[in-house]
Amino acid sequence: MYATVLHGPEDIRYEQVADPTILAPTDAIIQLSATCICGSDLWPYRGIATNDQPMHMGHEYCGVVIEVGREVRNIKPGQFVVGSFCLSDNTCPHCQFGFQSSCMQREFMTGAQAPYARVPLADGTLVATTEMPDTIMVQHMLAVSDVLGTGWYGAVAAGVREGGTVVVVGDGAVGLMAVMAAQQLGAERIIAMSRHESRQKLAREFGATDIVQERGEDGIARIMDLTDGIGVESVVEAVGMEQSMQQAMGACRPGGTIGYVGVPHGVSFDGQQLFFKQQRMLGGPAPVRRFLPDLMDRVLQGRIQPGKVFDLVLPLDQVAEGYRAMDERRAIKTMLTV
Amino acid sequence: MYATVLHGPEDIRYEQVADPTILAPTDAIIQLSATCICGSDLWPYRGIATNDQPMHMGHEYCGVVIEVGREVRNIKPGQFVVGSFCLSDNTCPHCQFGFQSSCMQREFMTGAQAPYARVPLADGTLVATTEMPDTIMVQHMLAVSDVLGTGWYGAVAAGVREGGTVVVVGDGAVGLMAVMAAQQLGAERIIAMSRHESRQKLAREFGATDIVQERGEDGIARIMDLTDGIGVESVVEAVGMEQSMQQAMGACRPGGTIGYVGVPHGVSFDGQQLFFKQQRMLGGPAPVRRFLPDLMDRVLQGRIQPGKVFDLVLPLDQVAEGYRAMDERRAIKTMLTV
């Protein structure tokens, strides 16, 4: 088959590779219904966190199971499934504690920007629907796999509660999904920090009650204005840079909580600053598997339409243009049809 | 009166100073029933975090109110009171949110290693008993003011729950009080990390179910042995050094929580390490005021005897010896009688 391979900075190729096959008895092979490009794919694309080897890209996926290994019990060929970018057995103590993204057997999904993909730990990782969803649902189910799941975890990690106040730092796809999550979780006030008009519009559509355009100290001052000098209970940090983290800490009230889901790059914390800020912090790769059944239900019931975060849809063989569009910020998130 | 003044590293003097007076209409003057030396007093004593000016030492106190400013409404002369080392109005949004140690008017108590002391923000800071407690209760009430309150906050910040598993890093007075707090909060397994026999004994008396003597990587390996390779849900870090913080992070399971109450000295965190550890963290100066009524009740009902943490009792005029004994680790915590 043809698939997406990164050969070096900005060198994305859609090229012939070996078809995926069952390697372990716990694997499944799926035929993707659609796939997409993640903000985190841009790190290696931009030459940060690269690999010497060509990388088989893609970790967001949904599709139909076509083959399973001999130890797979719950997942069957013909089922429509969604999985997380973190592969997990869903039975180890960390999984049972709700942190499947720290599964004792954790692997990270790769090679999903392709028509077919191998999914290790299929029983633990994949969640099947009872029926084949309508085609129109595919974009929303795809979004559940990572971008919504990560935004959702950000909001949960930030302690978002019914009637609470939330700031979302970052108007990328994950930030926008965190806005949707905060709205679904019942937050009363959701302040999205966004400088881009198209993203502000989506943020409002997803439930943002206020938009703050300013950044850095000005942004923090604006949040303080909006909250009578108190700050908010919950902050979702969805960028992973020093400035955005400082913004998150500046917006959060003492005793409030920061959920950080942007993988930190060049971020460090001074222990004493953290101590005196007195803010609860929880980050990490999202345990999407914990939320999958609930989020898939919300999609199938038509309560949320997270696929709206895809503002560019390209056929898979134009994947390189999809990367370029996201890198140049012409697109929030690119969906790839197969 | 005579009071305790630090003139420079290791230069503690019990010397004549001006009597405290009402400076603001929200002040109270108390006559101390007893006072004590805090582990954090040793930082300036050892020349770390010093001051150019002579420092009036002491921030743990209980005693009888002898005078109040004209705006003090709830506290009256003749009452026995306990207060926190953080002075707070108990009415601002941060106080109402339970984080009185980040009160918008926060000040830190000073000058309590003396027979009399001024307590600013008396209405917000002080909690009075309905009756004059027995003399035997004074040591326990004094411990509530900071050392128990801080250990208690550490356990609450670490999310200690009924039936939970806890590691306490640090066998100083605060660590020992965190063990007591974890026991009171219903933890099933309480692992105290302690190398000193007398402290291990107290830890067991306060509720520790296991003692780990090893430190660093060996200590972490021992915790992993004791928890089937999982780690614990809750860790209280009660030291504030790089090694102890790494120990805390090593003992905590993914999705677990670290409550850190040792003021960090020379501690920094790498953002990406923190992210992938996926541990909830909450630190800060303890909002003791939140817990005071409950803790004072537990003492008066005889359910806890936190004053047992004082293993050296000296008259106030021998305060310098009290500092030396703690500095040289001959004493866990020194109580000073007035």
XYZ file of C-alpha atoms in Angstrom:
676
model
C 0.000 0.000 0.000
C 0.937 3.688 -0.048
C 1.442 5.469 3.275
C 2.826 8.645 4.827
C 6.523 8.650 5.689
C 8.619 11.520 7.072
C 12.151 11.352 5.727
C 13.466 14.557 7.295
C 12.377 18.073 8.128
C 9.482 19.095 5.839
C 10.039 15.980 3.758
C 6.698 14.166 3.885
C 6.239 11.497 1.225
C 3.241 9.405 0.327
C 5.062 6.308 -0.835
C 4.854 2.583 -1.219
C 5.422 0.607 1.988
C 4.772 -2.964 3.087
C 1.163 -3.771 3.957
C 0.626 -4.019 7.707
C 0.331 -7.557 9.031
C -0.433 -9.182 12.368
C 2.874 -9.279 14.255
C 1.647 -10.143 17.730
C -1.364 -12.288 18.590
C -2.936 -9.262 20.282
C -2.811 -7.095 17.117
C -5.640 -6.084 14.825
C -5.485 -4.702 11.302
C -7.974 -1.982 10.469
C -9.006 -0.341 7.227
C -9.154 3.345 8.031
C -12.377 5.241 7.379
C -10.422 8.481 7.652
C -7.282 9.785 9.316
C -5.758 13.160 10.082
C -2.702 15.205 11.006
C -1.966 16.102 14.628
C -0.360 19.265 15.927
C 2.249 17.023 17.510
C 3.146 15.658 14.038
C 4.489 19.128 13.317
C 7.281 18.760 15.907
C 9.238 16.185 13.853
C 8.042 17.817 10.602
C 9.747 21.011 11.784
C 12.906 19.136 12.695
C 12.295 19.142 16.456
C 12.329 15.706 18.060
C 13.279 13.978 14.820
C 14.375 10.498 14.207
C 17.233 9.175 12.108
C 14.948 6.595 10.567
C 12.092 7.450 8.226
C 8.992 7.756 10.421
C 5.660 6.197 9.546
C 3.334 8.997 10.508
C -0.164 9.113 11.940
C -1.717 8.118 15.247
C -5.378 9.227 14.975
C -7.693 6.698 13.453
C -11.053 5.052 13.159
C -12.142 2.354 10.761
C -13.235 -1.198 10.176
C -11.444 -4.225 11.573
C -10.329 -6.588 8.828
C -8.173 -9.072 10.731
C -7.322 -9.904 14.325
C -4.565 -11.899 16.029
C -5.406 -15.204 17.654
C -5.501 -13.790 21.193
C -7.911 -10.977 20.391
C -11.221 -11.750 22.116
C -13.463 -8.695 22.113
C -12.762 -7.073 18.780
C -14.012 -8.799 15.615
C -13.531 -8.314 11.897
C -16.276 -6.150 10.428
C -16.638 -3.927 13.490
C -16.253 -0.156 13.327
C -13.716 0.900 15.933
C -12.049 3.949 17.415
C -8.803 3.778 19.355
C -6.487 6.087 21.183
C -3.052 7.252 20.100
C -1.845 5.493 23.279
C -2.068 1.739 22.939
C -2.952 0.062 26.220
C -4.036 -3.311 27.545
C -6.788 -1.712 29.646
C -6.254 -4.334 32.360
C -3.035 -3.351 34.164
C -3.244 -1.387 37.452
C -2.506 1.942 35.737
C -5.260 1.318 33.163
C -7.680 0.280 35.885
C -6.810 3.520 37.701
C -7.958 5.427 34.591
C -4.497 6.263 33.283
C -4.314 4.042 30.216
C -1.807 6.447 28.708
C 0.637 5.182 31.352
C -0.275 1.528 30.743
C 2.474 -0.851 31.818
C 2.490 -2.140 28.226
C 2.032 1.280 26.645
C 3.059 1.837 23.058
C 2.347 4.831 20.874
C 0.360 4.340 17.675
C 2.181 4.962 14.398
C 1.465 4.551 10.720
C -2.171 5.635 10.753
C -1.855 8.130 7.881
C -2.454 5.225 5.560
C -5.351 3.169 4.215
C -4.565 0.271 6.560
C -2.897 0.140 9.944
C -1.833 -2.339 12.567
C -3.245 -1.668 16.050
C -1.328 -3.461 18.836
C -3.137 -4.442 22.048
C -6.383 -4.383 20.099
C -8.669 -5.655 22.870
C -7.493 -3.006 25.282
C -7.147 -0.157 22.829
C -10.138 -0.342 20.506
C -13.756 0.434 21.263
C -16.322 -0.855 18.776
C -19.715 0.602 17.951
C -22.731 -1.697 17.912
C -23.630 -0.634 14.365
C -21.765 0.783 11.408
C -22.049 4.564 11.816
C -23.260 6.815 8.997
C -20.522 8.277 6.815
C -21.288 11.742 8.160
C -20.255 10.492 11.619
C -16.773 9.411 10.548
C -15.184 12.870 10.951
C -16.579 13.173 14.475
C -15.513 9.669 15.490
C -12.054 10.362 14.102
C -11.789 13.500 16.240
C -12.531 11.457 19.364
C -9.363 9.373 18.831
C -6.971 12.085 19.953
C -7.856 15.739 19.546
C -11.170 15.652 21.421
C -9.911 13.012 23.839
C -6.907 15.170 24.649
C -8.926 18.366 25.037
C -11.367 16.436 27.218
C -8.581 15.119 29.429
C -7.210 18.660 29.676
C -10.552 19.857 30.997
C -10.931 16.913 33.385
C -7.329 17.310 34.582
C -8.048 21.014 35.138
C -10.927 20.037 37.424
C -13.610 21.656 35.259
C -16.917 21.406 37.081
C -20.553 22.358 36.678
C -20.762 26.123 37.082
C -16.986 26.578 37.088
C -14.734 29.126 35.416
C -12.204 28.020 32.815
C -9.428 29.567 30.759
C -8.163 27.710 27.710
C -4.660 28.750 26.639
C -4.071 27.895 22.988
C -6.488 28.060 20.082
C -5.120 25.085 18.186
C -7.335 22.077 17.610
C -6.756 20.675 21.116
C -7.524 24.027 22.739
C -10.756 24.295 20.769
C -11.714 20.777 21.813
C -10.961 21.704 25.428
C -13.504 24.510 25.034
C -16.066 21.953 23.824
C -15.195 19.673 26.741
C -15.547 22.486 29.273
C -18.951 23.332 27.819
C -20.063 19.694 27.995
C -18.783 19.410 31.560
C -20.999 22.321 32.545
C -18.574 25.204 32.993
C -20.399 28.496 33.287
C -17.649 30.738 32.010
C -15.177 29.633 29.373
C -12.522 32.134 28.370
C -10.630 31.198 25.209
C -7.292 32.900 24.593
C -7.143 33.314 20.820
C -5.746 35.813 18.365
C -7.125 34.291 15.165
C -10.572 35.295 13.981
C -11.535 31.944 12.437
C -10.507 30.142 15.616
C -12.347 32.619 17.821
C -15.468 31.876 15.782
C -15.082 28.127 16.339
C -14.302 28.679 20.027
C -17.570 30.590 20.402
C -19.450 27.903 18.514
C -17.977 25.280 20.871
C -19.011 27.196 23.964
C -16.524 29.966 24.751
C -18.249 32.803 26.596
C -15.293 35.220 26.367
C -12.343 35.683 24.047
C -9.041 37.189 25.174
C -6.796 38.246 22.306
C -3.865 39.507 24.348
C -0.930 37.303 25.268
C 1.680 37.229 28.027
C 1.343 39.759 30.819
C -1.369 41.642 28.924
C -3.341 38.446 28.543
C -3.037 37.691 32.256
C -4.108 41.241 33.116
C -7.167 40.833 30.882
C -8.122 37.572 32.629
C -7.764 39.306 35.991
C -10.027 42.122 34.751
C -12.620 39.598 33.673
C -12.537 37.766 37.018
C -12.466 40.664 39.499
C -8.787 40.089 40.173
C -9.319 36.512 41.306
C -8.288 34.323 38.361
C -10.086 31.145 37.344
C -10.482 27.760 38.967
C -9.467 25.735 35.929
C -6.940 26.366 33.195
C -6.262 24.106 30.235
C -2.797 24.654 28.768
C -2.856 23.309 25.220
C 0.374 24.609 23.711
C 3.431 23.393 25.627
C 5.675 26.460 25.410
C 7.208 28.537 28.211
C 5.062 31.585 27.463
C 1.800 29.649 27.341
C 2.618 27.879 30.606
C 3.358 31.200 32.302
C 0.056 32.490 30.944
C -1.718 29.461 32.403
C -0.115 30.006 35.796
C -0.925 33.706 35.684
C -4.596 33.051 34.920
C -5.142 30.398 37.598
C -6.284 31.322 41.089
C -4.541 29.932 44.196
C -6.032 26.522 44.811
C -7.102 26.314 41.177
C -5.970 23.629 38.766
C -3.972 23.595 35.555
C -4.457 20.690 33.158
C -1.598 20.781 30.666
C -1.852 18.736 27.522
C 0.576 20.457 25.186
C 3.769 18.367 25.308
C 6.221 20.764 27.007
C 9.102 21.872 24.829
C 11.740 23.929 26.617
C 9.538 24.411 29.663
C 10.901 24.233 33.185
C 9.450 25.182 36.530
C 11.084 26.773 39.521
C 10.061 24.795 42.593
C 9.597 27.819 44.802
C 7.503 29.700 42.223
C 5.293 26.640 41.794
C 5.006 26.300 45.575
C 3.890 29.845 46.243
C 1.510 29.892 43.262
C -0.283 27.067 45.076
C -1.924 25.666 41.964
C -2.786 22.042 41.358
C -1.209 20.683 38.196
C -1.824 17.563 36.159
C -0.514 16.897 32.689
C 0.526 14.039 30.516
C -0.512 12.157 27.427
C -4.289 11.892 27.576
C -5.770 8.590 28.749
C -8.258 8.821 25.891
C -9.310 5.198 26.386
C -10.959 6.198 29.674
C -13.225 8.630 27.849
C -13.793 6.760 24.555
C -17.114 5.033 25.299
C -18.643 8.235 26.680
C -17.317 10.438 23.882
C -18.387 8.011 21.152
C -21.878 7.959 22.674
C -22.021 11.740 22.724
C -21.073 11.786 19.031
C -23.545 9.085 18.017
C -26.326 10.820 19.957
C -25.544 14.017 18.033
C -24.725 15.932 21.223
C -21.297 17.028 19.997
C -19.767 17.509 16.569
C -16.031 17.596 17.219
C -15.289 16.936 13.537
C -15.981 20.634 12.945
C -12.413 21.195 14.069
C -11.270 19.878 10.666
C -11.185 22.934 8.458
C -9.286 21.293 5.620
C -10.150 17.954 4.038
C -7.764 16.393 1.529
C -7.427 12.988 -0.038
C -4.702 10.965 1.652
C -2.319 11.203 -1.306
C -2.176 14.980 -0.748
C -0.985 14.525 2.819
C 2.138 16.663 2.222
C -0.080 19.648 1.411
C -1.996 18.895 4.601
C 1.195 19.222 6.638
C 2.175 22.432 4.834
C -1.235 23.994 5.455
C -1.027 23.272 9.185
C 2.620 24.313 9.429
C 1.791 27.651 7.775
C -1.312 27.996 9.950
C -3.587 28.029 6.908
C -5.467 25.132 8.494
C -6.340 24.335 12.114
C -6.440 20.615 11.444
C -6.374 18.526 8.273
C -8.538 15.475 7.779
C -7.388 12.943 5.205
C -9.921 10.829 3.324
C -8.952 7.343 2.239
C 9.786 42.149 77.297
C 12.424 39.642 76.214
C 12.056 37.917 72.854
C 13.933 35.808 70.310
C 15.923 37.687 67.680
C 18.172 36.249 64.958
C 21.107 38.573 64.325
C 22.932 36.427 61.789
C 23.709 32.788 61.041
C 23.551 30.761 64.261
C 23.265 33.963 66.275
C 19.998 33.583 68.204
C 19.576 35.964 71.118
C 16.912 36.185 73.760
C 17.000 39.898 74.328
C 15.000 42.905 75.373
C 12.651 44.293 72.736
C 9.699 46.673 72.723
C 6.434 45.207 73.979
C 4.024 44.468 71.138
C 1.195 46.963 70.729
C -1.897 47.319 68.618
C -0.722 48.880 65.345
C -3.783 48.325 63.163
C -7.410 48.281 64.347
C -7.633 44.621 63.210
C -4.746 43.491 65.453
C -4.879 41.493 68.654
C -2.223 41.054 71.322
C -1.941 37.607 72.842
C -0.081 36.241 75.818
C 1.461 33.015 74.619
C 0.698 29.793 76.491
C 3.634 28.172 74.709
C 5.569 28.545 71.485
C 8.052 26.492 69.487
C 10.735 26.346 66.821
C 9.865 25.418 63.246
C 12.004 23.497 60.780
C 11.691 26.500 58.494
C 13.297 28.690 61.187
C 16.458 26.713 60.519
C 16.794 28.117 56.983
C 17.711 31.635 58.150
C 19.480 30.184 61.207
C 21.754 28.320 58.813
C 22.340 31.427 56.731
C 20.009 30.457 53.884
C 17.333 33.021 53.093
C 18.693 35.485 55.606
C 17.826 39.057 56.165
C 20.069 42.090 56.709
C 17.905 43.179 59.614
C 17.677 41.305 62.896
C 14.657 38.990 62.581
C 12.045 38.570 65.296
C 11.558 34.832 65.181
C 8.577 32.565 65.739
C 5.314 31.967 63.914
C 3.658 29.098 65.844
C 1.507 30.138 68.733
C -1.474 29.695 70.964
C -2.463 31.702 73.974
C -4.844 34.096 75.644
C -6.053 37.335 74.069
C -5.221 40.345 76.190
C -6.117 43.235 73.915
C -7.859 43.773 70.570
C -8.003 46.642 68.084
C -11.220 48.600 67.686
C -12.302 46.769 64.504
C -11.913 43.288 65.955
C -15.413 41.814 66.314
C -15.201 38.075 66.964
C -12.165 37.707 69.132
C -12.322 38.967 72.727
C -9.843 39.468 75.559
C -9.728 36.432 77.823
C -10.295 33.892 75.035
C -7.880 31.064 74.362
C -6.951 31.154 70.684
C -4.921 29.318 68.080
C -3.859 30.929 64.809
C -1.982 30.005 61.692
C 1.490 31.140 60.650
C -0.299 32.690 57.653
C -2.345 35.684 58.690
C -5.521 36.014 56.668
C -8.782 37.958 56.663
C -10.794 34.768 56.014
C -13.267 36.752 53.900
C -11.526 37.415 50.569
C -12.267 35.140 47.584
C -9.063 33.121 48.098
C -9.905 32.541 51.768
C -13.472 31.607 50.892
C -12.043 29.134 48.366
C -10.160 27.483 51.249
C -6.740 28.910 50.449
C -6.266 31.344 53.320
C -2.514 31.020 52.893
C -2.953 32.940 49.634
C -5.265 35.530 51.234
C -5.319 38.802 49.327
C -4.162 40.470 52.557
C -1.777 37.689 53.552
C 1.027 38.409 55.951
C 3.324 35.935 57.665
C 3.373 35.781 61.443
C 6.581 36.821 63.183
C 7.748 37.411 66.713
C 5.945 34.508 68.368
C 8.991 33.128 70.203
C 8.166 35.593 72.962
C 5.809 35.888 75.929
C 3.531 38.300 74.020
C 2.841 38.743 70.332
C 0.844 40.904 67.983
C -1.491 38.985 65.672
C -2.626 41.038 62.677
C -6.008 40.294 61.024
C -7.129 38.797 64.330
C -10.747 38.116 63.348
C -9.741 36.179 60.283
C -6.695 34.463 61.703
C -7.588 33.370 65.201
C -9.945 30.609 66.283
C -11.102 30.669 69.921
C -12.117 27.746 72.090
C -15.365 27.972 74.066
C -13.567 27.198 77.319
C -10.040 27.557 78.634
C -8.359 24.251 77.790
C -6.481 22.226 80.383
C -2.751 22.900 80.590
C -2.028 19.430 79.275
C -3.788 20.429 76.043
C -1.534 23.416 75.340
C 1.218 21.397 73.639
C -1.322 19.780 71.304
C -3.067 23.056 70.499
C 0.301 24.644 69.770
C 1.127 21.864 67.311
C -2.080 22.597 65.397
C -0.857 26.124 64.587
C 1.636 25.037 61.956
C 3.272 21.650 62.137
C 0.080 19.573 62.264
C -1.780 22.013 60.023
C 0.986 21.771 57.444
C 1.199 17.987 57.606
C -2.580 17.844 57.344
C -2.591 20.078 54.282
C 0.129 17.899 52.769
C -2.090 14.855 53.158
C -5.181 16.649 51.836
C -3.193 18.113 48.922
C -1.916 14.604 48.196
C -5.515 13.438 47.909
C -5.282 10.999 50.820
C -8.537 9.077 51.005
C -10.195 6.357 53.056
C -8.470 3.103 52.187
C -5.748 4.794 50.170
C -1.990 4.249 49.984
C 0.398 6.980 51.088
C 4.123 7.590 51.144
C 5.490 10.322 53.395
C 8.919 11.587 52.333
C 10.701 13.226 55.249
C 10.689 12.247 58.916
C 10.908 15.759 60.303
C 8.089 17.080 62.443
C 5.908 17.950 59.430
C 6.420 14.524 57.873
C 5.457 12.856 61.157
C 2.339 15.022 61.356
C 1.505 14.066 57.764
C 1.575 10.437 58.909
C -0.903 11.324 61.664
C -3.082 13.179 59.154
C -3.054 10.252 56.723
C -4.089 7.931 59.541
C -6.921 10.260 60.567
C -8.054 10.604 56.948
C -8.417 6.832 56.780
C -5.459 5.741 54.663
C -4.993 1.986 54.785
C -1.305 1.892 54.080
C 1.081 4.602 55.241
C 4.716 4.197 54.291
C 7.062 6.537 56.165
C 10.512 7.088 54.706
C 12.759 7.482 57.728
C 16.316 6.619 58.674
C 16.219 7.632 62.337
C 15.085 5.123 64.895
C 13.390 7.589 67.266
C 11.467 9.091 64.371
C 10.477 5.680 63.036
C 9.051 4.919 66.444
C 6.951 8.086 66.442
C 5.898 7.445 62.836
C 4.600 4.012 63.848
C 2.848 5.496 66.858
C 1.176 8.061 64.572
C -0.053 5.410 62.149
C 2.725 4.381 59.766
C 2.218 0.795 58.601
C 5.614 0.493 56.889
C 9.000 2.138 57.262
C 11.442 2.526 54.381
C 14.961 3.394 55.464
C 16.540 3.625 52.015
C 16.807 6.894 50.142
C 17.071 7.926 46.495
C 16.825 5.195 43.859
C 17.052 2.497 46.526
C 14.168 4.076 48.399
C 12.075 4.221 45.245
C 12.889 0.583 44.457
C 11.780 -0.380 47.963
C 8.458 1.452 47.549
C 7.947 -0.332 44.230
C 8.635 -3.670 45.944
C 6.072 -2.854 48.615
C 3.411 -1.879 46.055
C 3.804 -4.641 43.438
C 5.563 -2.247 41.089
C 2.653 0.191 41.032
C 3.619 3.062 43.314
C 1.203 4.825 45.652
C -1.757 7.094 45.062
C -0.652 9.831 47.456
C 2.766 11.163 48.368
C 3.477 13.883 50.902
C 6.809 15.593 50.263
C 7.843 17.261 53.527
C 11.463 18.235 52.930
C 11.843 20.579 49.950
C 15.117 19.356 48.469
C 15.841 18.036 44.979
C 16.501 14.476 46.192
C 13.352 14.286 48.289
C 11.231 15.631 45.421
C 12.687 13.034 43.038
C 11.915 10.400 45.659
C 8.329 11.650 45.851
C 7.945 11.513 42.074
C 9.501 8.076 41.954
C 7.117 6.700 44.595
C 3.930 8.110 43.063
C 1.909 6.142 40.534
C 0.703 7.709 37.265
C -2.483 9.564 38.076
C -1.448 9.771 41.717
C -0.948 12.993 43.637
C 1.991 14.659 45.332
C 1.289 17.177 48.079
C 4.503 19.091 48.721
C 4.827 21.160 51.845
C 8.565 21.480 52.265
C 9.462 24.932 50.909
C 11.530 24.040 47.821
C 15.161 25.091 48.012
C 17.110 24.569 44.799
C 14.360 22.435 43.266
C 13.378 22.734 39.629
C 11.225 20.580 37.394
C 11.672 19.690 33.772
C 8.348 20.229 32.018
C 8.572 17.118 29.897
C 9.544 14.888 32.817
C 6.618 16.234 34.827
C 4.305 15.703 31.844
C 5.190 12.075 31.257
C 5.152 11.247 34.982
C 1.489 12.237 34.841
C 1.226 13.030 38.535
C -1.040 15.608 40.106
C 0.862 18.121 42.199
C -0.216 20.674 44.755
C 2.035 22.533 47.116
C 2.266 25.811 48.902
C 2.140 27.282 52.377
C -0.590 25.389 54.211
C -3.987 27.071 54.535
C -4.043 25.991 58.170
C -6.988 28.283 58.901
C -9.207 25.998 56.801
C -8.430 23.085 59.081
C -8.148 24.852 62.465
C -11.680 24.306 63.825
C -11.634 20.616 62.896
C -8.114 20.016 64.206
C -8.778 21.881 67.464
C -11.890 19.735 67.954
C -9.913 16.558 67.366
C -7.392 17.671 69.981
C -10.011 18.684 72.548
C -11.861 15.406 72.043
C -8.624 13.564 72.707
C -8.640 11.892 69.291
C -5.132 13.108 68.413
C -2.103 14.131 70.439
C 0.065 16.013 67.968
C 2.084 17.583 70.794
C 3.948 14.289 71.018
C 6.049 15.601 68.183
C 7.815 17.882 70.682
C 10.691 15.800 71.986
C 12.471 18.674 73.682
C 10.869 21.200 76.017
C 12.847 24.214 77.173
C 12.015 27.448 78.916
C 11.839 30.299 76.432
C 15.048 31.933 77.678
C 16.931 28.834 76.488
C 15.652 29.248 72.952
C 19.205 29.324 71.512
C 19.796 25.805 72.809
C 16.482 24.817 71.227
C 17.733 25.958 67.821
C 21.063 24.186 68.300
C 19.367 20.932 69.260
C 17.205 20.995 66.121
C 20.067 22.113 63.893
C 22.189 19.224 65.145
C 19.222 16.837 64.840
C 19.319 16.093 68.542
C 15.661 17.156 68.659
C 12.787 16.721 66.209
C 11.017 19.817 67.449
C 11.530 22.082 70.422
C 8.657 23.469 72.466
C 9.341 26.617 74.481
C 7.477 27.262 77.718
C 6.757 30.835 78.714
